[in-house]
GROMACS .gro file of C-alpha atoms in nm:
model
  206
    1UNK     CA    1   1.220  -0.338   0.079
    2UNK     CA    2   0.858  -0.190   0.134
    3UNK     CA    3   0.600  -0.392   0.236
    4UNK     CA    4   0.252  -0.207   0.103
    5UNK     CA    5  -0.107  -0.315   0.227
    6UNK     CA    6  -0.432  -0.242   0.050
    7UNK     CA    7  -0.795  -0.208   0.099
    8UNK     CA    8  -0.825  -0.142   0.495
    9UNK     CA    9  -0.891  -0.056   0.697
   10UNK     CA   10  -1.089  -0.352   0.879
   11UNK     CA   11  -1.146  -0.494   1.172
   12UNK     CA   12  -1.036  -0.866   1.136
   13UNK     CA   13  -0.750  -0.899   0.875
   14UNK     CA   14  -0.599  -0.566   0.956
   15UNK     CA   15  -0.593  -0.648   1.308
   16UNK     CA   16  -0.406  -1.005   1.200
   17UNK     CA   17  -0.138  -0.815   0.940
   18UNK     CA   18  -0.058  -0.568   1.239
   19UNK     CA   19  -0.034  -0.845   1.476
   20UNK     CA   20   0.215  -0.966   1.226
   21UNK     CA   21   0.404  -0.639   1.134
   22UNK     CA   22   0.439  -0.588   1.553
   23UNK     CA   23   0.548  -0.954   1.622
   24UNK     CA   24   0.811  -0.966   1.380
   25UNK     CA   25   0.902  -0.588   1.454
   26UNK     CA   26   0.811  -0.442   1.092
   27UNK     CA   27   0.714  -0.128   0.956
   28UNK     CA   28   0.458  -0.135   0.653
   29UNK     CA   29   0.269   0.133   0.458
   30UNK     CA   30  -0.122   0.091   0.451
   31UNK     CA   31  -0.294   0.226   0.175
   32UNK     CA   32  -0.668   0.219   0.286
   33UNK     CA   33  -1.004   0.342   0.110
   34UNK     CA   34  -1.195   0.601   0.222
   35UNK     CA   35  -1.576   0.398   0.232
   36UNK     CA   36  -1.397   0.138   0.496
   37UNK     CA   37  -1.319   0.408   0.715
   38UNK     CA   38  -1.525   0.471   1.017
   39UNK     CA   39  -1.525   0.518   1.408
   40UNK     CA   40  -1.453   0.155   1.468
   41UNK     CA   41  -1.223   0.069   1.192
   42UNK     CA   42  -1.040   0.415   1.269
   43UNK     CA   43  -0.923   0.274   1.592
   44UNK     CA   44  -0.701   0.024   1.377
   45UNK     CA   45  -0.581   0.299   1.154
   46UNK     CA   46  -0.472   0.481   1.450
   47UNK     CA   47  -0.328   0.170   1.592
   48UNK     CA   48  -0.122   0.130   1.295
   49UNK     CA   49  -0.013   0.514   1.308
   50UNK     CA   50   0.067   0.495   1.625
   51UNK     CA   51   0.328   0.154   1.584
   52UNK     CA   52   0.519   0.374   1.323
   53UNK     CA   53   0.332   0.282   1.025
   54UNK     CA   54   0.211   0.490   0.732
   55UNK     CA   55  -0.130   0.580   0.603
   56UNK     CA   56  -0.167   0.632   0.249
   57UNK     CA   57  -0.423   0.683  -0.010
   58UNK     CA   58  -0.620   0.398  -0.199
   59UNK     CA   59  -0.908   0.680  -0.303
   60UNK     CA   60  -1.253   0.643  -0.220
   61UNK     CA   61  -1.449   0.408  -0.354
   62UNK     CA   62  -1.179   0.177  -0.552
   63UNK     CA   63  -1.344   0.262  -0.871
   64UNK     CA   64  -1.144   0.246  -1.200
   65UNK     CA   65  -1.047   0.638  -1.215
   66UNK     CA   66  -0.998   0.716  -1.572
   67UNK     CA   67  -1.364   0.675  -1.629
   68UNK     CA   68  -1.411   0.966  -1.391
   69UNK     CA   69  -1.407   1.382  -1.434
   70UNK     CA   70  -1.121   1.596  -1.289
   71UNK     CA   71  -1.358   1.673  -1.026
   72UNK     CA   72  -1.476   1.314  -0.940
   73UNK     CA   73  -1.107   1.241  -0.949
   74UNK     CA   74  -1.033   1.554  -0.691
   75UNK     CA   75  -1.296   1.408  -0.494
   76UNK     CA   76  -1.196   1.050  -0.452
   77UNK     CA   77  -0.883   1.172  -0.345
   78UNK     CA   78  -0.963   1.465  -0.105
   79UNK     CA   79  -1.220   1.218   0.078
   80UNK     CA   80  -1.017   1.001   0.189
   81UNK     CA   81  -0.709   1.185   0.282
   82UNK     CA   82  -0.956   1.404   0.487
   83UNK     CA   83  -1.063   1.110   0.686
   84UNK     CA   84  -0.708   0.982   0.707
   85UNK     CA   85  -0.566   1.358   0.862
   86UNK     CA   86  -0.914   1.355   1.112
   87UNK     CA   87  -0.811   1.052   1.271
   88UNK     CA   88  -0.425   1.006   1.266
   89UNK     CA   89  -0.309   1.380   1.239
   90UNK     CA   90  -0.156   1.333   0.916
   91UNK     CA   91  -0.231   1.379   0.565
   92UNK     CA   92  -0.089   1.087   0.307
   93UNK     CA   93   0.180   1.136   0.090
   94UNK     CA   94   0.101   0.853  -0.163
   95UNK     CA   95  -0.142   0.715  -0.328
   96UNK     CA   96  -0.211   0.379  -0.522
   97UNK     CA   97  -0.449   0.391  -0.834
   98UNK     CA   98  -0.737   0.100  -0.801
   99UNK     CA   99  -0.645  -0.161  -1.043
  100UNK     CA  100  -0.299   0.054  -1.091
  101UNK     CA  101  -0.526   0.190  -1.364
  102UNK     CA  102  -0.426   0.526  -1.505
  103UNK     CA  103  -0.411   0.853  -1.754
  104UNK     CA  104  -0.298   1.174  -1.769
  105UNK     CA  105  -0.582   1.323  -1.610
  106UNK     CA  106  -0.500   1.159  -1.249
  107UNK     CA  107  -0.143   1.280  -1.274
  108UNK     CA  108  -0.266   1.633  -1.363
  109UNK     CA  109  -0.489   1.611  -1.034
  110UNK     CA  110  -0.360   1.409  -0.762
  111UNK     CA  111  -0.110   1.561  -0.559
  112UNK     CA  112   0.060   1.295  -0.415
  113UNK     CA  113   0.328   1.029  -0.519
  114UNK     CA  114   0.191   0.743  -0.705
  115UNK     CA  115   0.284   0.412  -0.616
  116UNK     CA  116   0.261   0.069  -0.765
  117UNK     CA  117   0.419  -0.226  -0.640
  118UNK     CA  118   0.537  -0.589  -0.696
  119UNK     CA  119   0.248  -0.813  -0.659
  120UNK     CA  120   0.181  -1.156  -0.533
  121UNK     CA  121  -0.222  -1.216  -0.687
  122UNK     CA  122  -0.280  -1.240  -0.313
  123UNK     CA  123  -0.605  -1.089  -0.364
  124UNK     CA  124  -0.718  -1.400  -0.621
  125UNK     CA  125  -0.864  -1.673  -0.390
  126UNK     CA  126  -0.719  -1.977  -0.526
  127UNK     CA  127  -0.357  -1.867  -0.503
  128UNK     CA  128  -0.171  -2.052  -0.199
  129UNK     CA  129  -0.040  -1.892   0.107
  130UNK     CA  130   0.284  -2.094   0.002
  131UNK     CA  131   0.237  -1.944  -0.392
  132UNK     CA  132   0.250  -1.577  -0.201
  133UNK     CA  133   0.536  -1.695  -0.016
  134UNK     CA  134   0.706  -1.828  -0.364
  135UNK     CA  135   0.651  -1.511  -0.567
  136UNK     CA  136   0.717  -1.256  -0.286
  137UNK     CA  137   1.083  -1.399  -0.219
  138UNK     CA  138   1.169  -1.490  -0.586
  139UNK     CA  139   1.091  -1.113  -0.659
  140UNK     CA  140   1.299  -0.939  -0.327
  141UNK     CA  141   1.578  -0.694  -0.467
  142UNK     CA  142   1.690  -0.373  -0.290
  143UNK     CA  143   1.434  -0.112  -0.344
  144UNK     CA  144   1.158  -0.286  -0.399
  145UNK     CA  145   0.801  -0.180  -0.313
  146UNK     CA  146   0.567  -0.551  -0.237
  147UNK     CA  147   0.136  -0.464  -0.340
  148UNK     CA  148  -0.035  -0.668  -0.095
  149UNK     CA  149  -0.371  -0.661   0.040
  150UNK     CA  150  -0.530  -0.674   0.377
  151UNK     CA  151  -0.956  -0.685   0.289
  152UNK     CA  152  -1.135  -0.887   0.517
  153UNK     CA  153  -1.097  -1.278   0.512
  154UNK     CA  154  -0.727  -1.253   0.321
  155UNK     CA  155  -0.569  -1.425   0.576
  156UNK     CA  156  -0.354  -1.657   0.294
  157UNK     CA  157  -0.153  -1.349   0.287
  158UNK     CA  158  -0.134  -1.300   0.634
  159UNK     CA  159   0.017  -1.597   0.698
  160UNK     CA  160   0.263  -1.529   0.334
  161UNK     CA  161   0.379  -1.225   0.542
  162UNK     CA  162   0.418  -1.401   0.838
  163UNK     CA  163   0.659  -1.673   0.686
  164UNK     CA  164   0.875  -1.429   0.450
  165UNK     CA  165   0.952  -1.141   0.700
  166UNK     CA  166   1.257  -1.428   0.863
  167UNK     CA  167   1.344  -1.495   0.539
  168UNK     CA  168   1.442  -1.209   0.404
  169UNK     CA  169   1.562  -1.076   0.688
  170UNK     CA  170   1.845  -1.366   0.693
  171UNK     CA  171   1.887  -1.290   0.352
  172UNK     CA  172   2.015  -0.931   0.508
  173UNK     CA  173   1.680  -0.748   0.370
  174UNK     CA  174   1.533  -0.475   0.635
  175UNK     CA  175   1.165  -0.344   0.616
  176UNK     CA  176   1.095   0.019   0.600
  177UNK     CA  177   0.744   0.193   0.510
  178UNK     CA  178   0.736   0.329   0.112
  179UNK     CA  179   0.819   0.676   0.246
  180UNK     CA  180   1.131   0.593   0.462
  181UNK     CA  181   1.243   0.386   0.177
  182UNK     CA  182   1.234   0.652  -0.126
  183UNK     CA  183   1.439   0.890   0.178
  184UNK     CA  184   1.704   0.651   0.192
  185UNK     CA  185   1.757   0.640  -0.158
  186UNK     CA  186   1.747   1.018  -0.195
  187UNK     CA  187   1.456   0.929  -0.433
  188UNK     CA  188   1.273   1.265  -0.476
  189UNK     CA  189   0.892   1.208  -0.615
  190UNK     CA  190   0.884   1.293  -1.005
  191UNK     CA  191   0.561   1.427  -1.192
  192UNK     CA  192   0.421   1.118  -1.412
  193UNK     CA  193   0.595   0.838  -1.238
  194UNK     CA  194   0.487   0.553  -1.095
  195UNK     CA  195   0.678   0.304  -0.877
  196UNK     CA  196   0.769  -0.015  -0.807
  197UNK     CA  197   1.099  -0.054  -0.774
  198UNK     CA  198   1.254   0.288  -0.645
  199UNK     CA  199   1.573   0.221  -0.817
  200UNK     CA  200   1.484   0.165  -1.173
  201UNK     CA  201   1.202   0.400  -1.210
  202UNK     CA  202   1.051   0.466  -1.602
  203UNK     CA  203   0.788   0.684  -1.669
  204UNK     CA  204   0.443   0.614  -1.721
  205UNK     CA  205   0.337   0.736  -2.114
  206UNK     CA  206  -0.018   0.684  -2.192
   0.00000   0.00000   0.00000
């Protein structure tokens, strides 16, 4: 399984979530947006980088992209995997639509592997850290790609992270970033797809 983090980077819960990750020795992907990068909040990007994690693409601003142009779209996209390659040395390969909200026109101009996941509503307030912990391990099966999110103050999930990592791995589960895990099920990316589970992948239609 892949666990996938979104909204970074910052400087509190992003620390806690790699604290985590390094504690429980786990790789994750982090798919951050390009108006939370800066010089300071770089330095836990490159943190993350550097402990054998992977930085992906959450676009921009986080703004609902089929409302924009081809160009706006280009944009979003080019913005933040320039920021991304000027601090860690590497461009992303994926990229996860805000809201997982799509159309045709994003597939036609994003060049990179879009990615969805199995979420946890670890982003809605009122949802337990022991509800996270609930849905994540009733939904683990081999392949899977976990959506969670790391914005500031989202410590419920955290801690969720920090109490299903033993769990699964007694249950004989390892952790691998989204990209090691499509490699070692020889899944090669696919034009229109989106996915959540890397083993039973359908296509997106609009």
């Amino acid at each position: 399984v892949a666990l996938s983090v979104d909204d970074g980077p910052n400087t509190t819960t992003t620390v806690q979530m790699l604290d985590v990750l390094k504690k429980h020795d786990v790789r994750a992907s982090f798919f951050v947006i390009g108006k939370n990068i800066n010089d300071e909040r770089a330095k836990v990007m490159v943190r993350a980088h550097n402990e054998g994690l992977d930085i992906e693409n959450h676009s921009r601003t986080h703004s609902a992209m089929p409302t924009l142009s081809a160009d706006s779209i280009k944009s979003e996209i080019e913005f933040t995997s320039a920021l991304v390659a000027k601090y860690v040395g590497e461009r992303p390969q994926l990229f996860r639509p805000p809201y997982i909200a799509l159309n045709k026109t994003m597939f036609d101009n994003i060049d990179l592997t879009f990615i969805c996941g199995e979420g946890s509503n670890d982003w809605e307030d009122n949802v337990s850290a022991d509800q996270r912990v609930e849905k994540i391990l009733a939904s683990a099966k081999d392949g899977l790609i976990y959506l969670l999110h790391d914005f500031e103050g989202n410590g419920k999930t955290v801690e969720a992270v920090d109490r299903i990592i033993p769990v699964l791995k007694e249950r004989g589960f390892t952790f691998v970033t989204v990209r090691e895990l499509m490699k070692q099920k020889n899944i090669k990316p696919q034009p229109g797809v989106i996915y959540t589970d890397v083993l039973n992948v359908s296509k997106w239609k609009e």
